[in-house]
Amino acid sequence: MRPLNFISCAFLLVALCGVHQTSARYCPKRIGIIKYQTASYSQYRTTTYKCGKWYTLWFKPYTCYKLKSYSSYWTTSYTDYKFDYEHCCSGYYGGDCEDINECTINNGRCGHTCTNTDGSYDCSCRHGYVLGEDDQSCVDFDECKTSNGGCVQACNNTAGSYHCQCWSGYSMSDNGTCIDINECLTDDGGCSHSCNNTIGSYQCSCPVGYELDSDNHTCIDTDECSDVHPCDQTCVNQNGSYSCECDHGFVLLSDKRTCKDIDECQANNGGCAYKCVNTGGSYHCTCQPGFMLTSNKHSCVDVDECKKSKGGCDHNCTNTNGSYHCSCNDGYVLGEDKHSCADVDECLSDNGGCTQACNNTAGSYHCQCWSGYMMMNDSTCVDHDECQTDNGGCTQNCHNSVGSYNCSCSNGYDLSSDNHTCVDINECARIHNGGCDHICTNSNGSYYCTCHDGYVLISDNSSCADIDECLIDNGGCTQTCNNSAGSYNCSCLSGYELASDNHTCTDVNECKQFHNGGCDHICTNTVGDFQCTCYEGYVLTDDNSTCADVDECLDKNGRCSQICNNTAGSYQCYCENGYRLDRDNHTCYDIDECHTDNGGCTQSCNNTAGSYQCYCEGGYKLISDEHTCIDIDECKLHNDGCEHMCTNTNGSYQCSCHDGYVLKTDNSSCTDVDECKDENGGCAQTCKNFPGSYACSCLSGFKLMIDNHTCSDINECRTHNGKCAHLCTNSNGSYDCSCRPGYVLNADKHGCTDIDECLDNNGGCTQTCNNTAGSYQCYCFSGYYLASDNHTCDDVNECDVSNGDCEHSCVNSDGSYHCTCHNGYVLENDSFSCADVVECQTDNGGCTQMCNNTIGSYYCSCLNGYELTSNNHICIDVQECTIRTHNCSQQCNELSGGFECSCFVGYQLLEDKITCEDIDECAEFDGGCQHYCNNTDGGYYCTCEDHYKLNKDGHNCTRLSWLEELPQWLRQLLEASFLIFIILSIAGSGTALYYLLFRKWLKSDLSSEKSSISIPMKVIQKDGGFKYKKLKELESDSSTSDTNADEKKKMLN
């Protein structure tokens, strides 16, 4: 077939778009898709046209509007063209492109009314609404914006309508005008007294003496006492007036305003047992020192000072009448402040009986021993042998000394820093690894050498030589053995590698070791070589290692009907959106989404080529997911014409009214309900209707309850006590005032006046009568008290109450009393207290040293170093050193009134004058020692360095000869060797003399000058036999006399 030419394309375009010589009309309901192909290449071209009104080509220079195109290319060898698929224009559906009734789907999105048209639809609104800018929603028309809606006063716009209202204080007449309401005609406008009507309102007023309350309706009495008033103290408000009253303890003067204080102490001392103090409006009683008021606030009782913090006493407190005194526990003495207790230091007297240290404690003492001593009984200390207990903590040797001990170690061990533990000497750490080449192992008193692996210890037992492992069985290597210092290793020839045992050689697999042998896919190992091959769908390139993919889509699109996608080693066919791959995995067919779960649409589903579309029924709308249909809430669009409330329902809505209104017949407007027409609105007294509501009110003298319907009586007594001065009694619509006992009601029926009972027979009092507000009180003269009848006065016996405040004795008299003291006390100037007689002020109380006064007595005491005799007055010297009460650590010397401590030789007295401390002689010039000085308890000794010996002077050192430094076993070996030499020798006497002298030299005490013998060689050579025998006799003589020594010298000379 030939490709389409220009004329064919133009003809086809006219056929599709429906161009003809007619007047204006719409494009066709169906849109066609054309596919083009040519011999050299293929091209898919999709063209979509907008459906809408258009004109013929001869009258207008435009036609249907082109929207979009899509193309794809591939190589082919044939040419073809055909119609691929068609679509209906918007507003139509189905094979015949029938009209869609948009009004059945979500009411065409119209706010009120939807009218369907061919291929489209129109929206309209109900009365009172206009169409919005979107030509779908309905907007309320505000009638009040035009001439106030024709209303006289207020115009209230509603959804789809409006209504007129009057301002507060006006009511709507039948002709629609607003007229003033006279509120005073109904219950006086709620005013308690007078009501005055005004235009649009009203006002309440009150008579003189009253003022309007905060509710602007009720009149309340003016409280003259609320601000500055003329009363001296208390002002009592009354209806139209006021009265003055005084506080308790004051009396109102004749001016009826001023209050005067009553002096209660003038009558019977105010009833106080000791002293009465008058105060403004009252009084109070006081007591003398050491006494306090009882609960009746008039009588006085003794204060027990010991109950509170023991009266300040350190130890014991004893209460007395009006006072107290302190005492101390055993081991303490009372201080000068008569409160504190000082500890008695028992250690000051004979060191407390302790042989060493005495430790004073609070109220007592105890003995202690110095370090290195232990207590035999409570006072005696003896040396403690620490070595008897766990060897003194020493790991080897323990040496006890007086008051101490020390540890020492055996040969081959050193004493550690704790001076107790003996530790082995580690030769490996001290002497260059013990002289070992490799490893030095320490042992108790010795050490030994070992070598690392691969080495062997040679004959000197310290050096290590390398072992050549390759000399034995080639070191176990299958091919090459290489010896190294302390080890060896195996190696392989080319083409082999060492196995995990590091000895065996195996063939190298290049495919496993060198990234698959460098092959892309398959690597096959051979002996000394390898080979690369490719998977199916790939071909090996010229480098014999890389595999290249075969693109199947280049051959007839891989037989795919739509899209072919090449993959590594294969290919895959795909379909466009809305199509599904058939079982042959090459052909694509349309998916009918509506057959599966209705395409996910909640209501109607319409399938299209490669897609689908959801629709909704009337009263519902499609949400943004293009699948779900939800109900249209008409009430959200301007309340949908409802004057008050709009309630949405499925596919519709319903209007309702606020409380107090009822729906009109148009089912959208609301009218007021007059609740007062039905049983007076439930009001107990008066009912008044308002737009949308009503209100109940009450008559004068009543108030509206919380239920806003019931009326209850006003209790005037609850507000300012009904202006009554004292008592207020409420009645229905009124109230009455009355007075408390002792008062009479005034002429104004509100105020109360006090009755003066003292004007009638002195109030029955035998002495003084004092009138008070609402009552009276009887008082007695000083020295008398009021009897239980509160009228009669009796004499006061001051001695019955707290002993009349007397410290010792109280003597009562008529109207008075006086105090006396016990023997040994004298009455002080206050006439109450008794002072102690201080006996120490007279002849020191008979004491030879110190006199200590006490309450009612005294006692003698002595200075330190003295003690009291049996007569408790004379002090004698204490012999501390004799009775061993001193605390000297070594020697005690008696002194008058004390003692003195001294020390043994080698010790010195410390600053405490008690303790003796060892003198460290080594601290000064090393004690005169040539080498080392070692201090001991009370002395010291000298020692020498290694290879030296101490001389007889005990201070200087002499170096040992080389033979003296030889070990004992070596010296014995030399002696035995010499003896063998003599036996085998030929010369008898001369050689025997050498042996004798040598043996004597070996056994001699080298520290003695007498044993240091030097025998010249000529003695042996001249007369060896005689001199040898004589010297032998001298050697056998154990005596060390000077005669033997001289004879030896002569023989040697």
mmCIF file with all atom_site columns, C-alpha atoms in Angstrom, residues 683-842:
data_model
loop_
_atom_site.group_PDB
_atom_site.id
_atom_site.type_symbol
_atom_site.label_atom_id
_atom_site.label_alt_id
_atom_site.label_comp_id
_atom_site.label_asym_id
_atom_site.label_entity_id
_atom_site.label_seq_id
_atom_site.pdbx_PDB_ins_code
_atom_site.Cartn_x
_atom_site.Cartn_y
_atom_site.Cartn_z
_atom_site.occupancy
_atom_site.B_iso_or_equiv
_atom_site.pdbx_formal_charge
_atom_site.auth_seq_id
_atom_site.auth_comp_id
_atom_site.auth_asym_id
_atom_site.auth_atom_id
_atom_site.pdbx_PDB_model_num
ATOM 1   C CA . CYS A 1 683 ? -43.928 31.654 86.242  1.00 0.00 ? 683 CYS A CA 1
ATOM 2   C CA . ALA A 1 684 ? -45.199 31.777 89.838  1.00 0.00 ? 684 ALA A CA 1
ATOM 3   C CA . GLN A 1 685 ? -46.142 35.475 89.580  1.00 0.00 ? 685 GLN A CA 1
ATOM 4   C CA . THR A 1 686 ? -45.361 37.618 86.475  1.00 0.00 ? 686 THR A CA 1
ATOM 5   C CA . CYS A 1 687 ? -44.393 36.391 82.933  1.00 0.00 ? 687 CYS A CA 1
ATOM 6   C CA . LYS A 1 688 ? -42.935 38.650 80.179  1.00 0.00 ? 688 LYS A CA 1
ATOM 7   C CA . ASN A 1 689 ? -42.376 37.419 76.615  1.00 0.00 ? 689 ASN A CA 1
ATOM 8   C CA . PHE A 1 690 ? -39.219 38.281 74.586  1.00 0.00 ? 690 PHE A CA 1
ATOM 9   C CA . PRO A 1 691 ? -38.198 37.334 70.991  1.00 0.00 ? 691 PRO A CA 1
ATOM 10  C CA . GLY A 1 692 ? -37.083 33.729 71.289  1.00 0.00 ? 692 GLY A CA 1
ATOM 11  C CA . SER A 1 693 ? -37.521 33.595 75.055  1.00 0.00 ? 693 SER A CA 1
ATOM 12  C CA . TYR A 1 694 ? -39.372 34.919 78.103  1.00 0.00 ? 694 TYR A CA 1
ATOM 13  C CA . ALA A 1 695 ? -38.643 36.013 81.716  1.00 0.00 ? 695 ALA A CA 1
ATOM 14  C CA . CYS A 1 696 ? -40.366 35.601 85.077  1.00 0.00 ? 696 CYS A CA 1
ATOM 15  C CA . SER A 1 697 ? -40.415 38.340 87.769  1.00 0.00 ? 697 SER A CA 1
ATOM 16  C CA . CYS A 1 698 ? -41.718 38.654 91.346  1.00 0.00 ? 698 CYS A CA 1
ATOM 17  C CA . LEU A 1 699 ? -43.755 41.146 93.389  1.00 0.00 ? 699 LEU A CA 1
ATOM 18  C CA . SER A 1 700 ? -42.179 43.503 95.922  1.00 0.00 ? 700 SER A CA 1
ATOM 19  C CA . GLY A 1 701 ? -40.807 41.665 98.935  1.00 0.00 ? 701 GLY A CA 1
ATOM 20  C CA . PHE A 1 702 ? -40.022 38.526 96.952  1.00 0.00 ? 702 PHE A CA 1
ATOM 21  C CA . LYS A 1 703 ? -37.075 37.417 94.843  1.00 0.00 ? 703 LYS A CA 1
ATOM 22  C CA . LEU A 1 704 ? -36.752 35.083 91.872  1.00 0.00 ? 704 LEU A CA 1
ATOM 23  C CA . MET A 1 705 ? -35.313 31.664 92.729  1.00 0.00 ? 705 MET A CA 1
ATOM 24  C CA . ILE A 1 706 ? -32.511 29.871 90.868  1.00 0.00 ? 706 ILE A CA 1
ATOM 25  C CA . ASP A 1 707 ? -35.078 28.062 88.679  1.00 0.00 ? 707 ASP A CA 1
ATOM 26  C CA . ASN A 1 708 ? -36.043 31.545 87.328  1.00 0.00 ? 708 ASN A CA 1
ATOM 27  C CA . HIS A 1 709 ? -39.739 30.685 87.850  1.00 0.00 ? 709 HIS A CA 1
ATOM 28  C CA . THR A 1 710 ? -40.439 30.384 91.595  1.00 0.00 ? 710 THR A CA 1
ATOM 29  C CA . CYS A 1 711 ? -40.657 33.449 93.914  1.00 0.00 ? 711 CYS A CA 1
ATOM 30  C CA . SER A 1 712 ? -39.514 33.293 97.545  1.00 0.00 ? 712 SER A CA 1
ATOM 31  C CA . ASP A 1 713 ? -39.657 35.744 100.432 1.00 0.00 ? 713 ASP A CA 1
ATOM 32  C CA . ILE A 1 714 ? -36.662 38.096 100.920 1.00 0.00 ? 714 ILE A CA 1
ATOM 33  C CA . ASN A 1 715 ? -35.008 37.557 104.325 1.00 0.00 ? 715 ASN A CA 1
ATOM 34  C CA . GLU A 1 716 ? -34.051 41.134 105.214 1.00 0.00 ? 716 GLU A CA 1
ATOM 35  C CA . CYS A 1 717 ? -32.135 39.846 108.259 1.00 0.00 ? 717 CYS A CA 1
ATOM 36  C CA . ARG A 1 718 ? -29.461 38.350 106.010 1.00 0.00 ? 718 ARG A CA 1
ATOM 37  C CA . THR A 1 719 ? -28.487 41.811 104.684 1.00 0.00 ? 719 THR A CA 1
ATOM 38  C CA . HIS A 1 720 ? -26.749 43.918 107.352 1.00 0.00 ? 720 HIS A CA 1
ATOM 39  C CA . ASN A 1 721 ? -28.849 42.093 110.000 1.00 0.00 ? 721 ASN A CA 1
ATOM 40  C CA . GLY A 1 722 ? -31.854 44.073 108.755 1.00 0.00 ? 722 GLY A CA 1
ATOM 41  C CA . LYS A 1 723 ? -30.120 47.188 110.183 1.00 0.00 ? 723 LYS A CA 1
ATOM 42  C CA . CYS A 1 724 ? -30.938 45.785 113.664 1.00 0.00 ? 724 CYS A CA 1
ATOM 43  C CA . ALA A 1 725 ? -28.364 46.618 116.370 1.00 0.00 ? 725 ALA A CA 1
ATOM 44  C CA . HIS A 1 726 ? -28.684 43.181 117.990 1.00 0.00 ? 726 HIS A CA 1
ATOM 45  C CA . LEU A 1 727 ? -31.220 40.539 116.920 1.00 0.00 ? 727 LEU A CA 1
ATOM 46  C CA . CYS A 1 728 ? -33.265 40.427 113.664 1.00 0.00 ? 728 CYS A CA 1
ATOM 47  C CA . THR A 1 729 ? -36.304 38.128 113.198 1.00 0.00 ? 729 THR A CA 1
ATOM 48  C CA . ASN A 1 730 ? -37.597 37.693 109.619 1.00 0.00 ? 730 ASN A CA 1
ATOM 49  C CA . SER A 1 731 ? -41.318 37.519 108.750 1.00 0.00 ? 731 SER A CA 1
ATOM 50  C CA . ASN A 1 732 ? -43.252 37.089 105.478 1.00 0.00 ? 732 ASN A CA 1
ATOM 51  C CA . GLY A 1 733 ? -42.638 40.363 103.689 1.00 0.00 ? 733 GLY A CA 1
ATOM 52  C CA . SER A 1 734 ? -41.150 42.082 106.747 1.00 0.00 ? 734 SER A CA 1
ATOM 53  C CA . TYR A 1 735 ? -38.921 41.647 109.835 1.00 0.00 ? 735 TYR A CA 1
ATOM 54  C CA . ASP A 1 736 ? -38.558 42.681 113.575 1.00 0.00 ? 736 ASP A CA 1
ATOM 55  C CA . CYS A 1 737 ? -35.583 43.867 115.699 1.00 0.00 ? 737 CYS A CA 1
ATOM 56  C CA . SER A 1 738 ? -34.912 42.896 119.360 1.00 0.00 ? 738 SER A CA 1
ATOM 57  C CA . CYS A 1 739 ? -32.063 43.350 121.895 1.00 0.00 ? 739 CYS A CA 1
ATOM 58  C CA . ARG A 1 740 ? -29.814 41.009 123.888 1.00 0.00 ? 740 ARG A CA 1
ATOM 59  C CA . PRO A 1 741 ? -30.266 40.735 127.697 1.00 0.00 ? 741 PRO A CA 1
ATOM 60  C CA . GLY A 1 742 ? -28.963 43.848 129.415 1.00 0.00 ? 742 GLY A CA 1
ATOM 61  C CA . TYR A 1 743 ? -30.178 46.131 126.602 1.00 0.00 ? 743 TYR A CA 1
ATOM 62  C CA . VAL A 1 744 ? -33.494 47.885 125.749 1.00 0.00 ? 744 VAL A CA 1
ATOM 63  C CA . LEU A 1 745 ? -34.859 48.623 122.204 1.00 0.00 ? 745 LEU A CA 1
ATOM 64  C CA . ASN A 1 746 ? -34.733 52.265 121.108 1.00 0.00 ? 746 ASN A CA 1
ATOM 65  C CA . ALA A 1 747 ? -37.658 54.237 119.719 1.00 0.00 ? 747 ALA A CA 1
ATOM 66  C CA . ASP A 1 748 ? -36.435 53.666 116.117 1.00 0.00 ? 748 ASP A CA 1
ATOM 67  C CA . LYS A 1 749 ? -37.104 49.935 116.673 1.00 0.00 ? 749 LYS A CA 1
ATOM 68  C CA . HIS A 1 750 ? -33.546 49.132 115.503 1.00 0.00 ? 750 HIS A CA 1
ATOM 69  C CA . GLY A 1 751 ? -30.986 50.481 118.026 1.00 0.00 ? 751 GLY A CA 1
ATOM 70  C CA . CYS A 1 752 ? -30.288 49.031 121.532 1.00 0.00 ? 752 CYS A CA 1
ATOM 71  C CA . THR A 1 753 ? -29.230 50.928 124.726 1.00 0.00 ? 753 THR A CA 1
ATOM 72  C CA . ASP A 1 754 ? -27.253 49.355 127.641 1.00 0.00 ? 754 ASP A CA 1
ATOM 73  C CA . ILE A 1 755 ? -28.933 48.949 131.077 1.00 0.00 ? 755 ILE A CA 1
ATOM 74  C CA . ASP A 1 756 ? -26.740 50.177 134.045 1.00 0.00 ? 756 ASP A CA 1
ATOM 75  C CA . GLU A 1 757 ? -27.347 47.487 136.715 1.00 0.00 ? 757 GLU A CA 1
ATOM 76  C CA . CYS A 1 758 ? -25.068 49.239 139.262 1.00 0.00 ? 758 CYS A CA 1
ATOM 77  C CA . LEU A 1 759 ? -27.681 51.963 139.723 1.00 0.00 ? 759 LEU A CA 1
ATOM 78  C CA . ASP A 1 760 ? -29.941 49.430 141.429 1.00 0.00 ? 760 ASP A CA 1
ATOM 79  C CA . ASN A 1 761 ? -28.599 48.419 144.951 1.00 0.00 ? 761 ASN A CA 1
ATOM 80  C CA . ASN A 1 762 ? -24.952 48.607 143.762 1.00 0.00 ? 762 ASN A CA 1
ATOM 81  C CA . GLY A 1 763 ? -25.719 45.577 141.585 1.00 0.00 ? 763 GLY A CA 1
ATOM 82  C CA . GLY A 1 764 ? -25.707 43.393 144.773 1.00 0.00 ? 764 GLY A CA 1
ATOM 83  C CA . CYS A 1 765 ? -21.909 43.864 145.185 1.00 0.00 ? 765 CYS A CA 1
ATOM 84  C CA . THR A 1 766 ? -20.557 44.061 148.767 1.00 0.00 ? 766 THR A CA 1
ATOM 85  C CA . GLN A 1 767 ? -17.745 46.417 147.730 1.00 0.00 ? 767 GLN A CA 1
ATOM 86  C CA . THR A 1 768 ? -17.346 47.804 144.169 1.00 0.00 ? 768 THR A CA 1
ATOM 87  C CA . CYS A 1 769 ? -19.825 47.505 141.226 1.00 0.00 ? 769 CYS A CA 1
ATOM 88  C CA . ASN A 1 770 ? -18.583 48.188 137.644 1.00 0.00 ? 770 ASN A CA 1
ATOM 89  C CA . ASN A 1 771 ? -21.165 48.480 134.885 1.00 0.00 ? 771 ASN A CA 1
ATOM 90  C CA . THR A 1 772 ? -20.207 46.879 131.486 1.00 0.00 ? 772 THR A CA 1
ATOM 91  C CA . ALA A 1 773 ? -21.835 46.777 128.066 1.00 0.00 ? 773 ALA A CA 1
ATOM 92  C CA . GLY A 1 774 ? -24.856 44.512 128.549 1.00 0.00 ? 774 GLY A CA 1
ATOM 93  C CA . SER A 1 775 ? -23.811 43.400 132.041 1.00 0.00 ? 775 SER A CA 1
ATOM 94  C CA . TYR A 1 776 ? -21.858 44.378 135.206 1.00 0.00 ? 776 TYR A CA 1
ATOM 95  C CA . GLN A 1 777 ? -19.055 43.020 137.437 1.00 0.00 ? 777 GLN A CA 1
ATOM 96  C CA . CYS A 1 778 ? -18.236 43.096 141.182 1.00 0.00 ? 778 CYS A CA 1
ATOM 97  C CA . TYR A 1 779 ? -14.656 43.851 142.387 1.00 0.00 ? 779 TYR A CA 1
ATOM 98  C CA . CYS A 1 780 ? -12.873 43.619 145.774 1.00 0.00 ? 780 CYS A CA 1
ATOM 99  C CA . PHE A 1 781 ? -10.295 45.820 147.533 1.00 0.00 ? 781 PHE A CA 1
ATOM 100 C CA . SER A 1 782 ? -6.619  44.814 147.627 1.00 0.00 ? 782 SER A CA 1
ATOM 101 C CA . GLY A 1 783 ? -6.119  41.914 150.048 1.00 0.00 ? 783 GLY A CA 1
ATOM 102 C CA . TYR A 1 784 ? -9.525  40.449 149.296 1.00 0.00 ? 784 TYR A CA 1
ATOM 103 C CA . TYR A 1 785 ? -10.851 38.111 146.571 1.00 0.00 ? 785 TYR A CA 1
ATOM 104 C CA . LEU A 1 786 ? -14.303 37.617 145.055 1.00 0.00 ? 786 LEU A CA 1
ATOM 105 C CA . ALA A 1 787 ? -16.165 34.629 146.455 1.00 0.00 ? 787 ALA A CA 1
ATOM 106 C CA . SER A 1 788 ? -17.932 31.994 144.335 1.00 0.00 ? 788 SER A CA 1
ATOM 107 C CA . ASP A 1 789 ? -21.205 34.060 144.379 1.00 0.00 ? 789 ASP A CA 1
ATOM 108 C CA . ASN A 1 790 ? -19.278 36.751 142.408 1.00 0.00 ? 790 ASN A CA 1
ATOM 109 C CA . HIS A 1 791 ? -20.635 39.387 144.822 1.00 0.00 ? 791 HIS A CA 1
ATOM 110 C CA . THR A 1 792 ? -19.068 38.761 148.266 1.00 0.00 ? 792 THR A CA 1
ATOM 111 C CA . CYS A 1 793 ? -15.385 39.687 149.072 1.00 0.00 ? 793 CYS A CA 1
ATOM 112 C CA . ASP A 1 794 ? -13.220 37.431 151.388 1.00 0.00 ? 794 ASP A CA 1
ATOM 113 C CA . ASP A 1 795 ? -9.650  37.905 152.775 1.00 0.00 ? 795 ASP A CA 1
ATOM 114 C CA . VAL A 1 796 ? -6.777  36.537 150.612 1.00 0.00 ? 796 VAL A CA 1
ATOM 115 C CA . ASN A 1 797 ? -4.297  34.142 152.377 1.00 0.00 ? 797 ASN A CA 1
ATOM 116 C CA . GLU A 1 798 ? -1.215  34.918 150.245 1.00 0.00 ? 798 GLU A CA 1
ATOM 117 C CA . CYS A 1 799 ? 0.726   32.034 151.839 1.00 0.00 ? 799 CYS A CA 1
ATOM 118 C CA . ASP A 1 800 ? -1.674  29.507 150.289 1.00 0.00 ? 800 ASP A CA 1
ATOM 119 C CA . VAL A 1 801 ? -0.604  30.518 146.779 1.00 0.00 ? 801 VAL A CA 1
ATOM 120 C CA . SER A 1 802 ? 3.019   29.635 145.958 1.00 0.00 ? 802 SER A CA 1
ATOM 121 C CA . ASN A 1 803 ? 4.015   30.125 149.606 1.00 0.00 ? 803 ASN A CA 1
ATOM 122 C CA . GLY A 1 804 ? 3.472   33.849 149.091 1.00 0.00 ? 804 GLY A CA 1
ATOM 123 C CA . ASP A 1 805 ? 6.485   33.821 146.725 1.00 0.00 ? 805 ASP A CA 1
ATOM 124 C CA . CYS A 1 806 ? 8.662   33.246 149.816 1.00 0.00 ? 806 CYS A CA 1
ATOM 125 C CA . GLU A 1 807 ? 11.735  31.112 149.159 1.00 0.00 ? 807 GLU A CA 1
ATOM 126 C CA . HIS A 1 808 ? 11.558  29.457 152.588 1.00 0.00 ? 808 HIS A CA 1
ATOM 127 C CA . SER A 1 809 ? 8.700   30.263 155.063 1.00 0.00 ? 809 SER A CA 1
ATOM 128 C CA . CYS A 1 810 ? 5.555   32.455 154.639 1.00 0.00 ? 810 CYS A CA 1
ATOM 129 C CA . VAL A 1 811 ? 3.619   34.023 157.570 1.00 0.00 ? 811 VAL A CA 1
ATOM 130 C CA . ASN A 1 812 ? 0.079   35.271 156.687 1.00 0.00 ? 812 ASN A CA 1
ATOM 131 C CA . SER A 1 813 ? -1.502  38.379 158.260 1.00 0.00 ? 813 SER A CA 1
ATOM 132 C CA . ASP A 1 814 ? -4.855  40.176 157.779 1.00 0.00 ? 814 ASP A CA 1
ATOM 133 C CA . GLY A 1 815 ? -4.543  41.819 154.387 1.00 0.00 ? 815 GLY A CA 1
ATOM 134 C CA . SER A 1 816 ? -0.825  41.083 154.116 1.00 0.00 ? 816 SER A CA 1
ATOM 135 C CA . TYR A 1 817 ? 2.034   38.580 154.868 1.00 0.00 ? 817 TYR A CA 1
ATOM 136 C CA . HIS A 1 818 ? 5.884   38.369 155.351 1.00 0.00 ? 818 HIS A CA 1
ATOM 137 C CA . CYS A 1 819 ? 8.695   35.874 154.563 1.00 0.00 ? 819 CYS A CA 1
ATOM 138 C CA . THR A 1 820 ? 11.330  34.203 156.849 1.00 0.00 ? 820 THR A CA 1
ATOM 139 C CA . CYS A 1 821 ? 14.444  32.033 156.119 1.00 0.00 ? 821 CYS A CA 1
ATOM 140 C CA . HIS A 1 822 ? 15.832  28.694 157.454 1.00 0.00 ? 822 HIS A CA 1
ATOM 141 C CA . ASN A 1 823 ? 18.924  28.552 159.656 1.00 0.00 ? 823 ASN A CA 1
ATOM 142 C CA . GLY A 1 824 ? 22.078  29.266 157.668 1.00 0.00 ? 824 GLY A CA 1
ATOM 143 C CA . TYR A 1 825 ? 20.246  31.667 155.333 1.00 0.00 ? 825 TYR A CA 1
ATOM 144 C CA . VAL A 1 826 ? 19.499  35.385 155.495 1.00 0.00 ? 826 VAL A CA 1
ATOM 145 C CA . LEU A 1 827 ? 16.526  37.278 153.969 1.00 0.00 ? 827 LEU A CA 1
ATOM 146 C CA . GLU A 1 828 ? 17.536  39.441 151.043 1.00 0.00 ? 828 GLU A CA 1
ATOM 147 C CA . ASN A 1 829 ? 16.390  42.989 150.254 1.00 0.00 ? 829 ASN A CA 1
ATOM 148 C CA . ASP A 1 830 ? 13.495  41.782 148.048 1.00 0.00 ? 830 ASP A CA 1
ATOM 149 C CA . SER A 1 831 ? 11.909  40.363 151.251 1.00 0.00 ? 831 SER A CA 1
ATOM 150 C CA . PHE A 1 832 ? 11.283  37.073 149.442 1.00 0.00 ? 832 PHE A CA 1
ATOM 151 C CA . SER A 1 833 ? 14.626  35.419 148.639 1.00 0.00 ? 833 SER A CA 1
ATOM 152 C CA . CYS A 1 834 ? 17.028  33.727 151.103 1.00 0.00 ? 834 CYS A CA 1
ATOM 153 C CA . ALA A 1 835 ? 20.806  33.994 150.542 1.00 0.00 ? 835 ALA A CA 1
ATOM 154 C CA . ASP A 1 836 ? 23.296  31.246 151.443 1.00 0.00 ? 836 ASP A CA 1
ATOM 155 C CA . VAL A 1 837 ? 25.938  31.935 154.134 1.00 0.00 ? 837 VAL A CA 1
ATOM 156 C CA . VAL A 1 838 ? 29.463  31.559 152.596 1.00 0.00 ? 838 VAL A CA 1
ATOM 157 C CA . GLU A 1 839 ? 31.493  29.694 155.261 1.00 0.00 ? 839 GLU A CA 1
ATOM 158 C CA . CYS A 1 840 ? 34.783  29.987 153.264 1.00 0.00 ? 840 CYS A CA 1
ATOM 159 C CA . GLN A 1 841 ? 34.831  33.721 153.884 1.00 0.00 ? 841 GLN A CA 1
ATOM 160 C CA . THR A 1 842 ? 35.577  33.062 157.552 1.00 0.00 ? 842 THR A CA 1
#
